[in-house]
Coordinates of C-alpha atoms in Angstrom, one line a residue:
Chain A
X247 CA 0.0 0.0 0.0
X248 CA 1.6 3.1 -1.1
X249 CA 0.3 6.0 0.8
X250 CA 2.0 9.3 0.9
X251 CA 2.6 11.4 4.0
X252 CA -0.7 12.5 5.6
X253 CA 1.0 15.8 6.4
X254 CA -0.5 17.8 3.6
X255 CA -4.0 16.7 4.6
X256 CA -3.4 17.5 8.2
X257 CA -2.0 20.9 7.2
X258 CA -5.1 21.7 5.1
X259 CA -7.3 20.7 8.0
X260 CA -5.4 22.9 10.4
X261 CA -5.8 25.8 8.0
X262 CA -9.5 25.2 7.9
X263 CA -9.6 26.6 4.4
X264 CA -8.5 25.3 1.0
X265 CA -5.4 27.4 1.4
X266 CA -3.3 25.0 -0.6
X267 CA -4.9 25.6 -3.9
X268 CA -2.1 23.6 -5.5
X269 CA -2.2 20.9 -2.9
X270 CA -3.6 17.4 -3.2
X271 CA -7.3 17.0 -2.3
X272 CA -7.4 13.3 -1.5
X273 CA -3.9 12.3 -0.6
X274 CA -4.2 9.1 -2.7
X275 CA -1.3 7.8 -4.7
X276 CA 2.4 7.2 -4.0
X277 CA 5.4 9.4 -4.8
X278 CA 7.6 7.6 -7.3
X279 CA 11.4 7.8 -7.0
X280 CA 13.4 9.6 -9.6
X281 CA 14.9 6.3 -10.8
X282 CA 11.5 4.8 -11.1
X283 CA 10.4 7.7 -13.4
X284 CA 13.5 7.5 -15.4
X285 CA 13.1 3.8 -16.0
X286 CA 9.5 4.1 -17.1
X287 CA 9.9 7.3 -19.1
X288 CA 10.4 6.3 -22.8
X289 CA 8.7 9.4 -24.2
X290 CA 11.4 11.0 -26.2
X291 CA 10.4 14.6 -27.1
X292 CA 11.9 16.9 -29.7
X293 CA 14.6 18.3 -27.3
X294 CA 15.8 14.8 -26.6
X295 CA 16.1 15.5 -22.9
X296 CA 15.0 11.9 -22.0
X297 CA 17.5 10.2 -24.3
X298 CA 19.6 7.7 -22.5
X299 CA 23.5 7.6 -22.8
X300 CA 24.7 5.6 -25.8
X301 CA 25.9 6.2 -29.4
X302 CA 25.9 4.7 -32.8
X303 CA 26.5 5.4 -36.5
X304 CA 25.1 4.1 -39.7
X305 CA 27.9 1.6 -40.0
X306 CA 26.9 -0.2 -36.8
X307 CA 23.3 0.3 -37.8
X308 CA 23.7 -1.5 -41.1
X309 CA 24.8 -4.6 -39.1
X310 CA 22.1 -4.3 -36.5
X311 CA 19.5 -3.9 -39.4
X312 CA 20.5 -7.4 -40.5
X313 CA 21.2 -9.1 -37.1
X314 CA 18.1 -7.8 -35.3
X315 CA 15.8 -9.0 -38.0
X316 CA 14.7 -5.6 -39.5
X317 CA 15.6 -6.8 -43.0
X318 CA 13.2 -9.8 -42.6
X319 CA 10.1 -7.6 -42.7
X320 CA 11.4 -4.3 -44.2
X321 CA 13.6 -5.9 -46.9
X322 CA 17.4 -5.9 -47.3
X323 CA 17.2 -2.4 -48.9
X324 CA 14.3 -1.1 -46.8
X325 CA 12.0 -1.0 -49.8
X326 CA 11.3 -4.7 -50.6
X327 CA 9.6 -6.2 -47.6
X328 CA 6.1 -6.8 -46.2
X329 CA 6.4 -4.1 -43.6
X330 CA 6.2 -0.3 -44.3
X331 CA 9.1 0.9 -46.5
X332 CA 12.0 2.7 -44.9
X333 CA 13.6 4.3 -47.9
X334 CA 12.0 6.6 -50.5
X335 CA 11.4 5.3 -54.0
X336 CA 11.3 8.9 -55.1
X337 CA 14.3 10.3 -53.1
X338 CA 15.0 13.4 -55.3
X339 CA 11.5 14.9 -55.3
X340 CA 11.9 18.4 -53.8
X341 CA 8.6 18.0 -52.0
X342 CA 9.3 15.8 -49.0
X343 CA 5.7 14.9 -48.7
X344 CA 5.8 13.4 -52.2
X345 CA 8.7 11.1 -51.2
X346 CA 6.3 8.9 -49.3
X347 CA 5.1 8.1 -45.8
X348 CA 8.6 7.0 -44.6
X349 CA 9.4 7.4 -40.9
X350 CA 13.1 8.5 -41.2
X351 CA 12.2 11.0 -43.9
X352 CA 8.8 12.4 -42.8
X353 CA 9.4 12.6 -39.1
X354 CA 9.9 16.2 -38.1
X355 CA 12.4 15.3 -35.5
X356 CA 15.1 12.6 -35.4
X357 CA 13.9 11.9 -31.8
X358 CA 10.6 10.7 -33.3
X359 CA 12.5 8.0 -35.2
X360 CA 14.4 7.0 -32.0
X361 CA 11.2 6.9 -30.0
X362 CA 9.4 4.8 -32.6
X363 CA 12.2 2.2 -33.0
X364 CA 12.8 2.0 -29.2
X365 CA 9.1 1.4 -28.4
X366 CA 7.9 -0.7 -31.3
X367 CA 10.7 -2.7 -32.8
X368 CA 11.6 -5.3 -33.7
X369 CA 8.2 -7.1 -34.1
X370 CA 7.6 -9.5 -31.2
X371 CA 10.8 -8.5 -29.5
X372 CA 9.9 -5.0 -28.6
X373 CA 12.0 -3.4 -25.9
X374 CA 15.0 -5.7 -26.4
X375 CA 17.2 -3.2 -28.3
X376 CA 20.0 -1.5 -26.4
X377 CA 20.3 2.3 -26.5
X378 CA 23.4 1.9 -28.7
X379 CA 21.5 -0.3 -31.1
X380 CA 18.6 2.2 -31.3
X381 CA 21.1 5.1 -31.9
X382 CA 22.8 3.0 -34.6
X383 CA 19.6 2.0 -36.3
X384 CA 18.3 5.5 -36.3
X385 CA 21.6 6.7 -37.9
X386 CA 21.4 3.9 -40.5
X387 CA 17.8 4.8 -41.5
X388 CA 18.7 8.5 -41.7
X389 CA 21.8 7.7 -43.7
X390 CA 20.0 5.6 -46.4
X391 CA 17.5 8.5 -46.8
X392 CA 20.4 11.0 -47.3
X393 CA 19.7 12.9 -44.1
X394 CA 23.1 12.3 -42.4
X395 CA 26.4 11.0 -43.6
X396 CA 27.4 7.4 -43.1
X397 CA 30.0 8.2 -40.4
X398 CA 28.0 10.6 -38.3
X399 CA 27.7 9.4 -34.7
X400 CA 24.4 9.9 -33.0
X401 CA 24.2 10.3 -29.3
X402 CA 22.2 12.2 -26.6
X403 CA 23.6 15.5 -27.9
X404 CA 23.8 15.1 -31.6
X405 CA 20.5 13.2 -32.3
X406 CA 18.2 16.1 -31.4
X407 CA 20.4 18.5 -33.5
X408 CA 19.8 16.5 -36.8
X409 CA 18.0 18.7 -39.3
X410 CA 15.2 16.7 -40.7
X411 CA 14.1 17.3 -44.4
X412 CA 10.5 18.0 -43.4
X413 CA 11.5 20.9 -41.2
X414 CA 8.4 22.6 -40.0
X415 CA 6.6 21.9 -43.3
X416 CA 3.7 20.2 -41.6
X417 CA 0.3 21.2 -40.3
X418 CA 0.1 22.5 -36.8
X419 CA -3.1 21.7 -34.9
X420 CA -5.8 24.2 -34.0
X421 CA -6.3 25.0 -30.3
X422 CA -8.8 22.4 -29.2
X423 CA -11.7 23.9 -27.2
X424 CA -14.7 22.0 -25.8
X425 CA -18.1 22.4 -27.4
X426 CA -16.7 23.8 -30.7
X427 CA -16.8 22.6 -34.2
X428 CA -13.6 20.8 -35.2
X429 CA -12.7 23.2 -38.0
X430 CA -13.8 26.9 -38.3
X431 CA -15.8 27.5 -41.4
X432 CA -16.3 23.8 -42.1
X433 CA -20.1 23.2 -41.9
X434 CA -19.8 19.4 -41.6
Chain B
X248 CA -47.4 -34.4 -20.7
X249 CA -49.0 -34.4 -24.1
X250 CA -52.2 -35.6 -22.6
X251 CA -52.4 -32.6 -20.4
X252 CA -52.2 -30.1 -23.2
X253 CA -55.8 -30.0 -24.2
X254 CA -56.8 -29.3 -20.6
X255 CA -54.3 -26.5 -20.5
X256 CA -55.6 -25.0 -23.7
X257 CA -59.0 -25.0 -22.3
X258 CA -57.6 -23.2 -19.3
X259 CA -56.1 -20.5 -21.5
X260 CA -59.3 -20.2 -23.4
X261 CA -61.1 -19.1 -20.3
X262 CA -58.9 -16.1 -20.3
X263 CA -58.0 -16.6 -16.7
X264 CA -54.3 -16.7 -17.6
X265 CA -54.4 -13.3 -19.2
X266 CA -54.7 -11.6 -15.9
X267 CA -51.6 -13.2 -14.4
X268 CA -49.4 -13.5 -17.4
X269 CA -47.7 -16.4 -15.7
X270 CA -47.7 -18.9 -18.5
X271 CA -44.1 -19.6 -19.4
X272 CA -43.4 -20.3 -23.1
X273 CA -47.1 -20.1 -23.8
X274 CA -47.4 -16.6 -25.1
X275 CA -49.7 -18.5 -27.3
X276 CA -52.7 -17.6 -29.3
X277 CA -55.6 -18.3 -27.0
X278 CA -57.4 -19.9 -30.0
X279 CA -56.1 -22.5 -32.4
X280 CA -52.9 -24.5 -32.2
X281 CA -50.6 -23.6 -29.3
X282 CA -46.9 -23.8 -30.0
X283 CA -45.1 -26.9 -28.8
X284 CA -43.3 -26.6 -25.5
X285 CA -39.7 -25.6 -26.3
X286 CA -36.9 -27.8 -24.9
X287 CA -35.5 -26.6 -21.6
X288 CA -31.9 -25.5 -20.8
X289 CA -31.4 -27.9 -17.9
X290 CA -28.8 -27.4 -15.2
X291 CA -25.5 -25.5 -15.4
X292 CA -24.1 -25.3 -18.9
X293 CA -20.4 -24.4 -19.1
X294 CA -20.5 -22.1 -16.0
X295 CA -23.5 -20.2 -17.1
X296 CA -24.9 -20.0 -13.6
X297 CA -21.8 -18.0 -12.5
X298 CA -21.6 -15.9 -15.6
X299 CA -24.6 -16.0 -18.0
X300 CA -24.5 -16.7 -21.7
X301 CA -26.8 -15.7 -24.5
X302 CA -29.1 -18.1 -26.2
X303 CA -27.5 -20.6 -28.6
X304 CA -29.9 -19.2 -31.2
X305 CA -28.3 -15.8 -31.1
X306 CA -25.3 -15.8 -33.2
X307 CA -24.5 -12.1 -33.8
X308 CA -20.7 -11.8 -33.9
X309 CA -17.8 -9.4 -34.7
X310 CA -15.8 -9.9 -37.9
X311 CA -12.3 -8.9 -38.9
X312 CA -12.3 -5.5 -40.5
X313 CA -10.8 -4.6 -43.9
X314 CA -10.0 -8.1 -45.0
X315 CA -7.1 -8.7 -42.6
X316 CA -7.6 -11.8 -40.6
X317 CA -7.7 -11.5 -36.8
X318 CA -6.1 -13.3 -35.2
X319 CA -3.5 -13.6 -38.0
X320 CA -1.1 -16.4 -38.6
X321 CA 1.1 -15.2 -35.7
X322 CA -1.8 -14.9 -33.3
X323 CA -1.8 -11.1 -33.5
X324 CA -5.2 -9.5 -33.3
X325 CA -6.0 -6.6 -35.6
X326 CA -9.2 -4.7 -36.2
X327 CA -12.6 -6.4 -35.4
X328 CA -15.9 -4.7 -36.2
X329 CA -19.2 -4.6 -34.3
X330 CA -22.4 -6.2 -35.9
X331 CA -24.3 -3.0 -35.9
X332 CA -27.0 -4.6 -38.1
X333 CA -28.2 -6.6 -35.1
X334 CA -27.9 -3.7 -32.6
X335 CA -30.8 -2.4 -30.6
X336 CA -30.8 0.5 -28.1
X337 CA -27.5 2.2 -27.6
X338 CA -25.3 -0.1 -25.5
X339 CA -22.9 -2.3 -27.4
X340 CA -22.5 -5.5 -25.4
X341 CA -18.8 -5.7 -24.2
X342 CA -18.4 -9.0 -26.0
X343 CA -19.4 -7.2 -29.3
X344 CA -17.5 -3.9 -28.7
X345 CA -15.2 -3.2 -31.6
X346 CA -11.5 -3.3 -31.0
X347 CA -8.4 -2.2 -32.9
X348 CA -4.7 -2.5 -32.4
X349 CA -2.0 -0.2 -33.7
X350 CA -0.4 -2.7 -36.0
X351 CA -1.6 -6.1 -34.9
X352 CA -0.9 -7.0 -31.3
X353 CA -1.0 -9.7 -28.6
X354 CA -3.4 -8.9 -25.8
X355 CA -1.6 -7.9 -22.6
X356 CA -2.7 -10.2 -19.8
X357 CA -2.4 -7.7 -16.9
X358 CA -2.6 -8.6 -13.3
X359 CA -4.5 -5.6 -11.9
X360 CA -2.6 -5.9 -8.5
X361 CA 0.7 -5.4 -10.4
X362 CA -0.5 -2.6 -12.6
X363 CA 0.1 1.1 -11.9
X364 CA -0.5 4.4 -13.6
X365 CA 2.4 6.9 -13.3
X366 CA 1.6 10.6 -13.8
X367 CA 4.8 12.7 -14.2
X368 CA 6.4 15.5 -16.1
X369 CA 5.3 19.1 -15.6
X370 CA 3.5 18.5 -12.3
X371 CA 4.3 19.6 -8.8
X372 CA 4.0 16.0 -7.4
X373 CA 4.5 13.0 -9.7
X374 CA 2.3 10.2 -8.4
X375 CA 1.9 6.5 -9.0
X376 CA -1.7 5.2 -8.6
X377 CA -2.6 1.5 -8.2
X378 CA -5.9 0.4 -9.7
X379 CA -7.3 0.3 -6.2
X380 CA -6.1 3.9 -5.7
X381 CA -8.0 5.0 -8.8
X382 CA -11.1 3.3 -7.6
X383 CA -11.1 5.2 -4.3
X384 CA -11.4 8.5 -6.0
X385 CA -14.7 10.2 -6.9
X386 CA -16.1 8.5 -10.0
X387 CA -18.1 9.4 -13.0
X388 CA -20.3 7.1 -15.2
X389 CA -21.0 8.2 -18.7
X390 CA -22.1 6.8 -22.1
X391 CA -19.5 7.3 -24.7
X392 CA -18.8 6.0 -28.2
X393 CA -15.4 5.2 -29.6
X394 CA -14.8 5.2 -33.3
X395 CA -11.8 4.1 -35.3
X396 CA -10.4 6.4 -38.0
X397 CA -10.6 3.5 -40.4
X398 CA -14.4 3.5 -40.1
X399 CA -14.9 4.7 -43.7
X400 CA -17.6 4.2 -46.3
X401 CA -16.7 2.0 -49.2
X402 CA -18.3 0.9 -52.4
X403 CA -17.0 -2.7 -51.8
X404 CA -18.6 -3.0 -48.3
X405 CA -21.8 -5.0 -48.2
X406 CA -23.1 -4.6 -44.7
X407 CA -23.3 -1.9 -42.1
X408 CA -20.9 -3.9 -40.1
X409 CA -18.4 -3.5 -42.9
X410 CA -19.2 0.2 -43.5
X411 CA -19.6 1.4 -39.9
X412 CA -18.8 -1.5 -37.5
X413 CA -15.6 0.2 -36.2
X414 CA -17.6 2.2 -33.7
X415 CA -19.3 1.0 -30.5
X416 CA -20.9 2.6 -27.5
X417 CA -20.6 1.6 -23.8
X418 CA -21.3 2.9 -20.3
X419 CA -17.8 3.8 -18.9
X420 CA -17.0 4.3 -15.2
X421 CA -13.8 5.8 -13.9
X422 CA -12.2 8.9 -12.5
X423 CA -12.0 12.1 -14.4
X424 CA -8.4 12.6 -15.6
X425 CA -8.7 16.2 -14.3
X426 CA -9.2 14.8 -10.8
X427 CA -5.9 12.9 -11.1
X428 CA -4.0 15.8 -12.6
X429 CA -5.2 18.2 -9.9
X430 CA -4.0 15.7 -7.3
X431 CA -0.5 15.9 -9.0
X432 CA -0.7 19.7 -9.4
X433 CA -0.4 20.9 -13.0
X434 CA 2.4 23.3 -13.7
X435 CA 1.4 26.3 -15.9
X436 CA 3.8 25.2 -18.6
X437 CA 1.9 21.9 -19.1
X438 CA 0.1 22.4 -22.4
X439 CA 0.1 18.8 -23.8
X440 CA 0.1 15.3 -22.3
X441 CA 1.3 12.0 -23.7
X442 CA -0.7 8.9 -22.8
X443 CA 0.9 5.5 -23.0
X444 CA -0.3 1.9 -22.9
X445 CA 1.3 -1.3 -21.6
X446 CA 1.1 -3.4 -24.8
X447 CA 4.3 -4.5 -26.6
X448 CA 4.6 -1.3 -28.7
X449 CA 3.8 1.0 -25.7
X450 CA 1.4 3.0 -28.0
X451 CA 1.6 6.7 -27.1
X452 CA -0.3 9.7 -28.3
X453 CA 0.0 13.4 -27.6
X454 CA -3.2 15.3 -26.7
X455 CA -4.0 18.9 -25.7
X456 CA -4.3 19.7 -22.0
X457 CA -7.6 21.4 -22.5
X458 CA -9.1 18.0 -23.4
X459 CA -7.5 16.4 -20.3
X460 CA -9.1 19.0 -18.1
X461 CA -12.5 18.9 -19.8
X462 CA -13.8 15.3 -20.0
X463 CA -11.2 12.6 -20.2
X464 CA -11.8 9.6 -18.0
X465 CA -9.4 7.0 -16.6
X466 CA -12.0 4.2 -16.9
X467 CA -11.9 0.9 -15.0
X468 CA -15.3 -0.3 -15.9
X469 CA -17.5 -0.7 -19.0
X470 CA -21.1 -1.8 -19.0
X471 CA -21.1 -2.5 -15.3
X472 CA -18.0 -4.8 -15.1
X473 CA -14.3 -4.3 -15.3
X474 CA -13.1 -3.1 -18.7
X475 CA -12.5 -6.1 -20.9
X476 CA -8.8 -7.0 -21.8
X477 CA -9.6 -6.2 -25.5
X478 CA -10.7 -2.8 -24.4
X479 CA -7.8 -2.0 -22.1
X480 CA -8.1 -3.9 -18.8
X481 CA -7.5 -2.7 -16.1
X482 CA -7.4 1.0 -17.1
X483 CA -8.4 2.7 -20.3
X484 CA -8.2 6.4 -21.1
X485 CA -11.4 7.7 -22.5
X486 CA -11.0 10.8 -24.7
X487 CA -14.7 11.4 -25.6
X488 CA -15.3 12.3 -29.2
X489 CA -11.7 11.9 -30.3
X490 CA -10.6 9.3 -32.8
X491 CA -10.3 5.8 -31.3
X492 CA -6.5 5.6 -31.2
X493 CA -6.4 8.3 -28.5
X494 CA -8.5 6.2 -26.1
X495 CA -5.3 4.6 -24.8
X496 CA -5.8 1.0 -23.6
X497 CA -3.9 -0.7 -20.8
X498 CA -3.0 2.9 -19.6
X499 CA 0.2 2.9 -17.6
X500 CA 1.7 6.4 -17.9
X501 CA 0.7 10.0 -18.5
X502 CA 3.4 12.5 -19.0
X503 CA 2.7 16.3 -18.9
X504 CA 4.8 18.2 -21.5
X505 CA 5.1 21.6 -22.9
X506 CA 4.6 20.8 -26.6
X507 CA 3.2 18.3 -29.1
X508 CA 5.6 15.4 -28.4
X509 CA 5.6 13.6 -31.7
X510 CA 5.8 10.1 -30.2
X511 CA 4.7 6.8 -31.7
X512 CA 1.1 7.3 -32.7
X513 CA 1.6 11.0 -33.4
X514 CA 3.7 10.2 -36.5
X515 CA 0.6 8.7 -38.1
X516 CA -1.3 11.9 -37.5
X517 CA 1.1 14.1 -39.4
X518 CA -0.5 16.0 -42.2
X519 CA 0.5 18.5 -44.8
X520 CA -2.8 20.4 -44.8
X521 CA -3.9 22.1 -41.6
X522 CA -7.6 21.6 -42.5
X523 CA -7.2 17.8 -42.9
X524 CA -5.1 17.7 -39.7
X525 CA -7.9 19.5 -37.8
X526 CA -10.4 17.0 -39.1
X527 CA -8.3 14.0 -37.9
X528 CA -8.9 14.4 -34.2
X529 CA -12.5 15.0 -33.2
X530 CA -15.1 12.8 -34.9
X531 CA -17.7 14.7 -37.0
X532 CA -21.5 14.3 -36.8
X533 CA -22.4 10.9 -38.2
X534 CA -25.4 8.7 -38.5
X535 CA -26.3 5.4 -40.2
X536 CA -29.4 3.3 -40.6
X537 CA -28.8 -0.1 -39.1
X538 CA -32.2 -1.6 -40.1
X539 CA -32.9 -2.1 -42.9
X540 CA -29.2 -2.2 -44.0
X541 CA -27.0 -4.1 -46.4
X542 CA -27.7 -7.7 -47.0
X543 CA -30.9 -7.7 -44.9
X544 CA -34.2 -8.4 -46.7
X545 CA -37.6 -7.0 -46.2
X546 CA -40.2 -9.8 -46.5
X547 CA -42.7 -7.6 -48.3
X548 CA -44.3 -4.2 -48.5
X549 CA -45.9 -2.7 -45.4
X550 CA -44.9 -1.3 -42.0
X551 CA -41.3 -1.1 -40.8
X552 CA -39.6 0.9 -38.1
X553 CA -36.4 2.2 -39.7
X554 CA -33.8 2.3 -36.9
X555 CA -30.3 3.6 -36.7
X556 CA -27.5 5.3 -34.7
X557 CA -26.2 8.9 -34.6
X558 CA -23.2 10.3 -32.8
X559 CA -20.8 13.2 -32.8
X560 CA -17.4 13.9 -31.3
X561 CA -18.5 17.6 -30.8
X562 CA -21.4 17.0 -28.4
X563 CA -24.9 15.6 -28.3
X564 CA -27.0 14.9 -31.4
X565 CA -29.6 17.6 -31.8
X566 CA -31.6 16.2 -34.8
X567 CA -31.7 13.2 -37.1
X568 CA -33.6 13.1 -40.4
X569 CA -34.5 10.1 -42.6
X570 CA -35.1 10.1 -46.3
X571 CA -37.0 7.2 -48.0
X572 CA -36.8 8.5 -51.5
X573 CA -33.1 8.8 -52.2
X574 CA -32.6 12.1 -50.4
X575 CA -35.4 14.2 -52.1
X576 CA -37.5 14.6 -49.0
X577 CA -36.3 14.4 -45.4
X578 CA -38.4 13.5 -42.3
X579 CA -37.6 14.1 -38.7
X580 CA -36.7 10.9 -36.9
X581 CA -37.6 10.2 -33.2
X582 CA -35.0 9.6 -30.6
X583 CA -35.3 6.5 -28.5
X584 CA -33.9 7.8 -25.2
X585 CA -32.2 11.2 -24.6
X586 CA -29.1 11.9 -26.7
X587 CA -26.0 12.1 -24.6
X588 CA -22.8 14.0 -25.4
X589 CA -20.3 12.0 -27.4
X590 CA -22.5 8.9 -27.3
X591 CA -24.5 6.9 -29.8
X592 CA -28.1 7.7 -29.8
X593 CA -30.8 5.5 -31.3
X594 CA -33.3 7.0 -33.8
X595 CA -36.4 5.6 -35.4
X596 CA -38.7 6.4 -38.2
X597 CA -42.0 4.8 -38.9
X598 CA -42.2 3.8 -42.6
X599 CA -44.7 2.1 -44.8
X600 CA -42.9 0.6 -47.7
X601 CA -44.9 0.6 -50.9
X602 CA -42.9 -2.2 -52.4
X603 CA -41.1 -0.1 -55.0
X604 CA -37.4 0.2 -55.4
X605 CA -36.0 3.1 -53.4
X606 CA -33.0 4.4 -51.4
X607 CA -33.1 5.2 -47.7
X608 CA -30.6 7.2 -45.7
X609 CA -30.2 9.3 -42.6
X610 CA -28.4 12.6 -41.7
X611 CA -27.9 14.4 -38.4
X612 CA -27.0 17.7 -36.8
X613 CA -25.2 18.0 -33.5
X614 CA -25.6 20.6 -30.7
X615 CA -22.6 22.6 -31.8
X616 CA -24.2 23.1 -35.3
X617 CA -22.2 20.6 -37.4
X618 CA -24.3 18.8 -40.0
X619 CA -23.6 15.4 -41.6
X620 CA -22.8 15.9 -45.3
X621 CA -23.2 13.8 -48.4
X622 CA -20.1 12.7 -50.1
X623 CA -20.9 15.1 -52.9
X624 CA -21.1 18.0 -50.5
X625 CA -17.7 17.1 -49.1
X626 CA -16.1 16.9 -52.5
X627 CA -17.6 20.3 -53.4
X628 CA -16.1 21.9 -50.2
X629 CA -12.6 20.5 -51.1
X630 CA -13.1 21.5 -54.7
X631 CA -12.4 18.0 -55.9
X632 CA -14.2 16.0 -58.6
X633 CA -16.9 13.7 -57.1
X634 CA -16.3 10.3 -58.7
X635 CA -15.5 6.8 -57.7
X636 CA -12.0 7.7 -56.6
X637 CA -13.1 10.4 -54.2
X638 CA -11.9 9.8 -50.7
X639 CA -13.2 11.9 -47.8
X640 CA -10.4 13.9 -46.2
X641 CA -10.0 13.4 -42.5
X642 CA -12.5 11.1 -40.7
X643 CA -15.3 10.0 -43.0
X644 CA -18.7 11.1 -41.6
X645 CA -20.6 11.0 -45.0
X646 CA -24.2 9.9 -45.4
X647 CA -24.7 6.2 -46.1
X648 CA -27.5 5.3 -48.6
X649 CA -29.0 1.8 -48.6
X650 CA -30.8 0.7 -51.8
X651 CA -34.0 -1.4 -51.4
X652 CA -34.9 -3.5 -54.4
X653 CA -38.5 -4.4 -55.2
X654 CA -37.8 -7.9 -53.9
X655 CA -36.9 -6.4 -50.5
X656 CA -33.2 -7.0 -50.7
X657 CA -31.0 -4.3 -49.3
X658 CA -27.6 -3.3 -50.8
X659 CA -25.0 -0.6 -50.4
X660 CA -26.2 2.5 -52.2
X661 CA -22.6 3.6 -52.9
X662 CA -21.9 0.4 -54.9

C-alpha cells in the first residue's frame, strides 16, 4: 500500500480553508522515486532530454539492421519487404511529402525515429534493443535516406540536432476547445 | 405431458391466464394450435450459472475489419468490427464492442494488482496510482462511443458492419483525468500530455491539456463490469469524441509536457494540410441506418420501423432526419432515449414501404451546429471531382445510402 505522507491533509485541515490551492485533495497515490520515473519514461520529445546515454552510427546500424531481424520484414534495402518501406522510391523529389510516408524521412524530429524504434521494434521482440542499437539503427535509416552522412555518430547531444528534411513543413493543430466545431468555417 | 395439453388449452381459453401473465413459453394464441413446449436449458451449462451466456440461437458476432484476418497467422489481433446490423438500443455489449490495435498485437494479460498508472512530467507532485487507488477517487459514469479512424464508407462494403462497424458505445465508469491531474498539481507550462499503454509497442499519443481537463476519464469499468482486456483492462483512457486511437488502452503512464511530443502514434497523424489535420482528431456528426441495412431483406411491403444510430465527437446529437426517396424529402426521426454528449443515440422512423425500389438514408446535426454531409457536398467543399476515386479527407462522416430493391433485398447505395 503506497500512501504518501498525511501531512498535507493535516495541514489543510489545520488551516481550515482550502489554502493550498495547488495541494492534493485526496492524498491518494504514492510518490515515485526519480529512478522509477527515469526507468519508465520512454517518451522522447523533440529536445531529446529523455534520451539515455549511448551512441551509434550508420555503420553499426547496417549490421544491426541485419542481425536484429529488421531486414526480414522491411527488406534488405528497406523497400522490398512486407512491412512499411523505410527508404524513398522517389528520393529526389523536392517536395518531402511526395517522397512517401517514410518514418526516417517524414518525421519532423530525429527523436521521433528513435522513440518509434525503441518502443515498437523489432516485431515480437519490442523493448530488447540496447540504446546503442537504437542510436545506430536511427543513424542507418537517416543515412539511407540521405539525411546524415554514413560516419556521423548519433548520441544524446547530436541526435536532437539533426536537421530533418521536413523541417516545419507540416500542419500545426488548431487550439482544441470543448463544445466547438472541429474546423472553423467547415459546416460538416 | 401431451395428454395434459388440451386441458391447458381449455384453461387458456377461459382467459384466466391473461390476468396473471404467468404462462411460461405459452405466449400462445388463445385460440387455435398452441406452439409446442420448447426444450429446456437444464442445469448448469459451461459455467452459465456463474456468468450468464446468451441463447445458442443468437449468433451475432464481430468480424475482422478490412480483410485482414484477426487473429492472424502469428496470433496477433487486428481490427474487429461490431455487428451494428443486429444492434438495438445504444449499448454495445462488451463482447461485441469493436477493438483495434496499432499494427496487430497480442493482448496484454495484466494482473491488476501489479498494474500502476504513473503521472509525471510538468507536475508539482509526480504520483503513482494503483488500480485500487484510482477506484477510491470520486467516480463518473457516462455513455461514450469510440470510433476508429478506419471506419470509412466504401463501395465494396456490403453490410453496415463493414461500412460502420468500427464504432461502438458503452457505459464507462472511472475517474476524471482532471481529478488525477489536480492531485498531482499541474504546472502552468503543461500544455500537452502523452498517454501510453502497456502493450508491446507501448502505444503513445499526444493530446492537448484542454481535453484532459475537460472530460477525459481514466476508466476501470465498461457496461457494469471491469473493462475487458480487448478494451484496455485494467485501465483505459477515454477521450470522448476523439478518434479511437487516442483512447489509450492498458493505460500505464501519463506525462505532462510543454509541446506536441511527436511520439509513436503522433507520427501517423502528421498531415500537410492544416484543414485535414484539424479533421483528424474530433469525430464529426455521423449517423447510419442499421435496419434495414446491407444484405438484410424486407419480407414484403408494409410497415417497418427504420432504426439507426447517430453520434458526434463535438457534443450531443440535436436532430436526425431520414429520407426514404433517395434524399429528395427528409423527415424528422424520433429519438429512443435522450441523446448524450459524445455517445451513440438511437433514432427511429415509422415507414410504410410501398414495395417499389428506393433508397433510404439518414443525416444528423449535433448541438454545436455541425451537420452530416453527403459525399458530394464534401467533394464540393474541397473542390475535388466527385467520382469513384473520391476519398473523404480526415475522418469520414458522410451519409450512407441503402438501396432497397423491389424484392426487398438491401444493398450498399454507394456500390
